[in-house]
Amino acid sequence: MGVCGILCKSVILIFNILYTVVGLAFLGVGVWLRARYPDASSGSGDYVLIAVGIVMLITAITGDIGGCGNKTSSLATFCVLLAILMAAQLALYVQRQKVDDRLVEFYGFLYLIYIAGDVDPVVGGTLRVIHYTMDCCGAVGVVGLDPISNTCPDQSGFMDRFMSPCPTVLADVMGKGPPLAMGIFYGNAMLLVATLAAAGILLGLQRKPMNHQLLPQNISVY
């Protein structure tokens, strides 16, 4: 297989590790929210987290079987799943206004749970991830004044405590999102493209020996 095959497998391995970790996190948070707050309105955010987590795990497992296990059929399925994920990310960008609205609704769901006094570590951790990724703080936008300031980024200076309210940032995150959030979005797109290219090359390398075996052998007549 050579150096090219090893590099392709390395790219697929990195993708599988990242998607397994993130997929497990999404699935865990989604299941926790659905089980703990079954009657609360999350704007279907918990179901989306569960669905995305399952898809990411299935993709990672398929890639591991196809790439590391040298299973041609699994690797071909992995390529199809990657193409579907790329199409889904493109659809998210096209429908960015609807995505932004759902994000605002989901954030409001988490915010209301937290300020109600329910010290839920999963909700608090999810809010912290949102605040650090989006560079915002609660509904007020002032660290120390907002009731969930303990989940906001630490700010030492006085003026630094005045941050953007999260609903305002989330309302246009797909258009004018903070650098970190957009970096994750475009970084994921580049990772999908690179992994799809690596999987396609590896699939071709795996099929070469099979095609060679199918070639008719010269028959010598003595």
mmCIF file of C-alpha atoms in Angstrom:
data_model
loop_
_atom_site.group_PDB
_atom_site.id
_atom_site.type_symbol
_atom_site.label_atom_id
_atom_site.label_comp_id
_atom_site.label_asym_id
_atom_site.label_seq_id
_atom_site.Cartn_x
_atom_site.Cartn_y
_atom_site.Cartn_z
ATOM 1 C CA MET A 1 0.000 0.000 0.000
ATOM 2 C CA GLY A 2 2.978 2.271 0.621
ATOM 3 C CA VAL A 3 3.280 5.742 2.085
ATOM 4 C CA CYS A 4 0.148 7.038 0.320
ATOM 5 C CA GLY A 5 -2.026 4.377 1.939
ATOM 6 C CA ILE A 6 -0.548 5.058 5.372
ATOM 7 C CA LEU A 7 -1.207 8.798 5.049
ATOM 8 C CA CYS A 8 -4.788 8.161 3.943
ATOM 9 C CA LYS A 9 -5.363 5.827 6.883
ATOM 10 C CA SER A 10 -3.899 8.438 9.245
ATOM 11 C CA VAL A 11 -6.328 11.100 7.979
ATOM 12 C CA ILE A 12 -9.253 8.700 8.391
ATOM 13 C CA LEU A 13 -8.067 7.735 11.881
ATOM 14 C CA ILE A 14 -7.893 11.384 13.000
ATOM 15 C CA PHE A 15 -11.379 11.966 11.584
ATOM 16 C CA ASN A 16 -12.746 8.886 13.361
ATOM 17 C CA ILE A 17 -11.295 9.917 16.714
ATOM 18 C CA LEU A 18 -12.677 13.469 16.488
ATOM 19 C CA TYR A 19 -16.107 12.352 15.329
ATOM 20 C CA THR A 20 -16.299 9.629 17.978
ATOM 21 C CA VAL A 21 -15.530 12.049 20.812
ATOM 22 C CA VAL A 22 -17.865 14.787 19.544
ATOM 23 C CA GLY A 23 -20.562 12.276 18.603
ATOM 24 C CA LEU A 24 -20.530 10.739 22.082
ATOM 25 C CA ALA A 25 -20.735 14.231 23.626
ATOM 26 C CA PHE A 26 -23.699 15.226 21.447
ATOM 27 C CA LEU A 27 -25.486 11.948 22.077
ATOM 28 C CA GLY A 28 -24.871 12.097 25.824
ATOM 29 C CA VAL A 29 -26.098 15.684 26.191
ATOM 30 C CA GLY A 30 -29.154 15.031 24.009
ATOM 31 C CA VAL A 31 -30.180 11.905 25.902
ATOM 32 C CA TRP A 32 -29.587 13.609 29.269
ATOM 33 C CA LEU A 33 -31.744 16.620 28.381
ATOM 34 C CA ARG A 34 -34.543 14.455 26.979
ATOM 35 C CA ALA A 35 -34.536 12.136 30.011
ATOM 36 C CA ARG A 36 -34.241 14.835 32.661
ATOM 37 C CA TYR A 37 -36.551 17.466 31.131
ATOM 38 C CA PRO A 38 -39.130 15.498 29.119
ATOM 39 C CA ASP A 39 -41.837 18.139 29.474
ATOM 40 C CA ALA A 40 -39.680 21.186 28.683
ATOM 41 C CA SER A 41 -39.673 22.756 25.248
ATOM 42 C CA SER A 42 -36.136 22.681 23.834
ATOM 43 C CA GLY A 43 -37.118 23.543 20.283
ATOM 44 C CA SER A 44 -36.231 19.958 19.293
ATOM 45 C CA GLY A 45 -32.610 20.750 20.194
ATOM 46 C CA ASP A 46 -32.240 17.560 22.234
ATOM 47 C CA TYR A 47 -33.517 15.406 19.365
ATOM 48 C CA VAL A 48 -31.132 17.129 16.970
ATOM 49 C CA LEU A 49 -28.194 16.437 19.302
ATOM 50 C CA ILE A 50 -29.188 12.768 19.564
ATOM 51 C CA ALA A 51 -29.600 12.385 15.798
ATOM 52 C CA VAL A 52 -26.340 14.175 14.978
ATOM 53 C CA GLY A 53 -24.475 12.171 17.609
ATOM 54 C CA ILE A 54 -25.750 8.854 16.222
ATOM 55 C CA VAL A 55 -24.870 9.806 12.636
ATOM 56 C CA MET A 56 -21.374 10.891 13.669
ATOM 57 C CA LEU A 57 -20.773 7.650 15.572
ATOM 58 C CA ILE A 58 -22.047 5.490 12.713
ATOM 59 C CA THR A 59 -19.805 7.382 10.285
ATOM 60 C CA ALA A 60 -16.755 7.007 12.544
ATOM 61 C CA ILE A 61 -17.370 3.285 13.132
ATOM 62 C CA THR A 62 -17.870 2.657 9.412
ATOM 63 C CA GLY A 63 -14.676 4.560 8.630
ATOM 64 C CA ASP A 64 -12.751 2.574 11.216
ATOM 65 C CA ILE A 65 -13.942 -0.746 9.801
ATOM 66 C CA GLY A 66 -13.283 0.320 6.221
ATOM 67 C CA GLY A 67 -9.978 2.107 6.772
ATOM 68 C CA CYS A 68 -8.271 0.129 9.509
ATOM 69 C CA GLY A 69 -10.016 -3.172 8.794
ATOM 70 C CA ASN A 70 -9.422 -2.955 5.018
ATOM 71 C CA LYS A 71 -13.079 -3.677 4.260
ATOM 72 C CA THR A 72 -13.833 -2.333 0.782
ATOM 73 C CA SER A 73 -17.617 -2.325 1.184
ATOM 74 C CA SER A 74 -17.403 -0.453 4.513
ATOM 75 C CA LEU A 75 -14.990 2.075 3.040
ATOM 76 C CA ALA A 76 -17.345 2.699 0.115
ATOM 77 C CA THR A 77 -20.206 3.218 2.591
ATOM 78 C CA PHE A 78 -17.965 5.579 4.538
ATOM 79 C CA CYS A 79 -17.437 7.670 1.388
ATOM 80 C CA VAL A 80 -21.197 7.877 0.865
ATOM 81 C CA LEU A 81 -21.758 8.953 4.478
ATOM 82 C CA LEU A 82 -19.085 11.645 4.147
ATOM 83 C CA ALA A 83 -20.757 12.964 0.998
ATOM 84 C CA ILE A 84 -24.098 13.079 2.840
ATOM 85 C CA LEU A 85 -22.506 14.989 5.736
ATOM 86 C CA MET A 86 -21.006 17.490 3.298
ATOM 87 C CA ALA A 87 -24.405 17.981 1.665
ATOM 88 C CA ALA A 88 -25.986 18.404 5.114
ATOM 89 C CA GLN A 89 -23.475 21.103 6.092
ATOM 90 C CA LEU A 90 -24.139 22.917 2.833
ATOM 91 C CA ALA A 91 -27.883 22.695 3.530
ATOM 92 C CA LEU A 92 -27.294 24.188 6.995
ATOM 93 C CA TYR A 93 -25.598 27.184 5.425
ATOM 94 C CA VAL A 94 -28.345 27.609 2.832
ATOM 95 C CA GLN A 95 -31.004 27.462 5.564
ATOM 96 C CA ARG A 96 -28.902 29.481 8.000
ATOM 97 C CA GLN A 97 -31.741 31.731 9.155
ATOM 98 C CA LYS A 98 -33.784 28.738 10.311
ATOM 99 C CA VAL A 99 -30.690 27.268 11.944
ATOM 100 C CA ASP A 100 -30.042 30.535 13.793
ATOM 101 C CA ASP A 101 -33.638 30.626 15.043
ATOM 102 C CA ARG A 102 -33.377 27.064 16.369
ATOM 103 C CA LEU A 103 -30.108 27.893 18.106
ATOM 104 C CA VAL A 104 -31.672 30.895 19.843
ATOM 105 C CA GLU A 105 -34.622 28.760 20.946
ATOM 106 C CA PHE A 106 -32.358 26.005 22.256
ATOM 107 C CA TYR A 107 -30.209 28.521 24.128
ATOM 108 C CA GLY A 108 -33.310 30.005 25.750
ATOM 109 C CA PHE A 109 -34.302 26.522 26.895
ATOM 110 C CA LEU A 110 -30.922 25.986 28.587
ATOM 111 C CA TYR A 111 -30.881 29.513 30.020
ATOM 112 C CA LEU A 112 -34.287 29.188 31.692
ATOM 113 C CA ILE A 113 -33.356 25.845 33.237
ATOM 114 C CA TYR A 114 -30.154 27.274 34.693
ATOM 115 C CA ILE A 115 -31.637 30.464 36.168
ATOM 116 C CA ALA A 116 -34.495 28.427 37.694
ATOM 117 C CA GLY A 117 -31.996 27.152 40.244
ATOM 118 C CA ASP A 118 -31.564 23.655 38.849
ATOM 119 C CA VAL A 119 -27.800 23.224 39.172
ATOM 120 C CA ASP A 120 -27.425 20.720 36.350
ATOM 121 C CA PRO A 121 -23.758 20.078 35.449
ATOM 122 C CA VAL A 122 -24.679 19.041 31.897
ATOM 123 C CA VAL A 123 -26.710 22.211 31.289
ATOM 124 C CA GLY A 124 -23.992 24.334 32.902
ATOM 125 C CA GLY A 125 -21.291 22.659 30.827
ATOM 126 C CA THR A 126 -23.285 23.103 27.620
ATOM 127 C CA LEU A 127 -23.818 26.797 28.375
ATOM 128 C CA ARG A 128 -20.121 27.195 29.092
ATOM 129 C CA VAL A 129 -19.218 25.655 25.723
ATOM 130 C CA ILE A 130 -21.659 27.991 23.960
ATOM 131 C CA HIS A 131 -20.372 31.062 25.783
ATOM 132 C CA TYR A 132 -16.714 30.328 25.091
ATOM 133 C CA THR A 133 -17.331 29.316 21.474
ATOM 134 C CA MET A 134 -19.594 32.262 20.665
ATOM 135 C CA ASP A 135 -17.710 34.769 22.849
ATOM 136 C CA CYS A 136 -20.912 35.925 24.536
ATOM 137 C CA CYS A 137 -22.477 35.956 27.989
ATOM 138 C CA GLY A 138 -26.082 35.151 28.847
ATOM 139 C CA ALA A 139 -29.070 37.225 27.866
ATOM 140 C CA VAL A 140 -27.712 40.476 29.328
ATOM 141 C CA GLY A 141 -24.160 40.359 28.068
ATOM 142 C CA VAL A 142 -22.504 41.718 31.214
ATOM 143 C CA VAL A 143 -20.246 39.391 33.200
ATOM 144 C CA GLY A 144 -21.181 39.658 36.864
ATOM 145 C CA LEU A 145 -24.633 41.073 36.178
ATOM 146 C CA ASP A 146 -26.115 38.192 34.219
ATOM 147 C CA PRO A 147 -27.430 35.375 36.482
ATOM 148 C CA ILE A 148 -25.362 32.783 34.616
ATOM 149 C CA SER A 149 -22.106 34.752 34.655
ATOM 150 C CA ASN A 150 -20.257 31.820 36.231
ATOM 151 C CA THR A 151 -20.518 29.997 32.903
ATOM 152 C CA CYS A 152 -19.198 32.961 30.888
ATOM 153 C CA PRO A 153 -15.565 33.549 29.861
ATOM 154 C CA ASP A 154 -13.409 35.025 32.612
ATOM 155 C CA GLN A 155 -12.817 38.739 32.134
ATOM 156 C CA SER A 156 -10.297 40.716 34.199
ATOM 157 C CA GLY A 157 -10.764 44.262 32.903
ATOM 158 C CA PHE A 158 -13.855 46.362 33.619
ATOM 159 C CA MET A 159 -14.684 47.044 29.973
ATOM 160 C CA ASP A 160 -14.035 43.415 29.079
ATOM 161 C CA ARG A 161 -17.019 42.451 31.202
ATOM 162 C CA PHE A 162 -19.351 44.014 28.644
ATOM 163 C CA MET A 163 -19.875 41.231 26.111
ATOM 164 C CA SER A 164 -22.468 40.540 23.454
ATOM 165 C CA PRO A 165 -25.718 38.902 24.616
ATOM 166 C CA CYS A 166 -25.839 35.320 23.363
ATOM 167 C CA PRO A 167 -29.292 35.550 21.717
ATOM 168 C CA THR A 168 -28.000 38.430 19.588
ATOM 169 C CA VAL A 169 -24.907 36.487 18.537
ATOM 170 C CA LEU A 170 -26.811 33.268 17.875
ATOM 171 C CA ALA A 171 -29.418 35.109 15.791
ATOM 172 C CA ASP A 172 -26.785 35.625 13.086
ATOM 173 C CA VAL A 173 -24.134 33.061 13.938
ATOM 174 C CA MET A 174 -24.128 31.534 10.438
ATOM 175 C CA GLY A 175 -23.649 34.942 8.851
ATOM 176 C CA LYS A 176 -21.470 37.011 11.176
ATOM 177 C CA GLY A 177 -20.467 34.471 13.770
ATOM 178 C CA PRO A 178 -17.417 34.876 16.038
ATOM 179 C CA PRO A 179 -14.072 33.649 14.654
ATOM 180 C CA LEU A 180 -13.946 30.500 16.788
ATOM 181 C CA ALA A 181 -17.452 29.384 15.796
ATOM 182 C CA MET A 182 -16.857 30.030 12.107
ATOM 183 C CA GLY A 183 -13.467 28.368 12.355
ATOM 184 C CA ILE A 184 -15.128 25.212 13.675
ATOM 185 C CA PHE A 185 -17.758 25.349 10.921
ATOM 186 C CA TYR A 186 -15.300 25.788 8.055
ATOM 187 C CA GLY A 187 -12.736 23.545 9.694
ATOM 188 C CA ASN A 188 -15.266 20.728 9.774
ATOM 189 C CA ALA A 189 -15.994 21.285 6.089
ATOM 190 C CA MET A 190 -12.288 21.065 5.244
ATOM 191 C CA LEU A 191 -11.937 17.938 7.383
ATOM 192 C CA LEU A 192 -14.824 16.293 5.533
ATOM 193 C CA VAL A 193 -13.281 17.123 2.150
ATOM 194 C CA ALA A 194 -9.835 15.869 3.194
ATOM 195 C CA THR A 195 -11.244 12.673 4.681
ATOM 196 C CA LEU A 196 -13.400 12.001 1.627
ATOM 197 C CA ALA A 197 -10.352 12.438 -0.612
ATOM 198 C CA ALA A 198 -8.285 10.128 1.592
ATOM 199 C CA ALA A 199 -11.057 7.514 1.699
ATOM 200 C CA GLY A 200 -11.455 7.655 -2.078
ATOM 201 C CA ILE A 201 -7.720 7.156 -2.645
ATOM 202 C CA LEU A 202 -7.608 4.320 -0.106
ATOM 203 C CA LEU A 203 -10.621 2.686 -1.727
ATOM 204 C CA GLY A 204 -8.815 2.736 -5.071
ATOM 205 C CA LEU A 205 -5.707 1.209 -3.495
ATOM 206 C CA GLN A 206 -7.748 -1.547 -1.879
ATOM 207 C CA ARG A 207 -9.459 -2.424 -5.162
ATOM 208 C CA LYS A 208 -6.225 -2.696 -7.145
ATOM 209 C CA PRO A 209 -5.229 -6.113 -5.770
ATOM 210 C CA MET A 210 -8.785 -7.373 -6.349
ATOM 211 C CA ASN A 211 -8.736 -6.215 -9.975
ATOM 212 C CA HIS A 212 -5.333 -7.811 -10.431
ATOM 213 C CA GLN A 213 -6.666 -11.134 -9.171
ATOM 214 C CA LEU A 214 -9.580 -10.966 -11.603
ATOM 215 C CA LEU A 215 -7.314 -10.548 -14.645
ATOM 216 C CA PRO A 216 -7.062 -13.730 -16.735
ATOM 217 C CA GLN A 217 -3.737 -15.480 -16.392
ATOM 218 C CA ASN A 218 -1.770 -16.441 -19.450
ATOM 219 C CA ILE A 219 -2.056 -20.143 -20.131
ATOM 220 C CA SER A 220 0.987 -21.768 -21.610
ATOM 221 C CA VAL A 221 0.525 -24.802 -23.798
ATOM 222 C CA TYR A 222 3.351 -27.254 -23.881
#
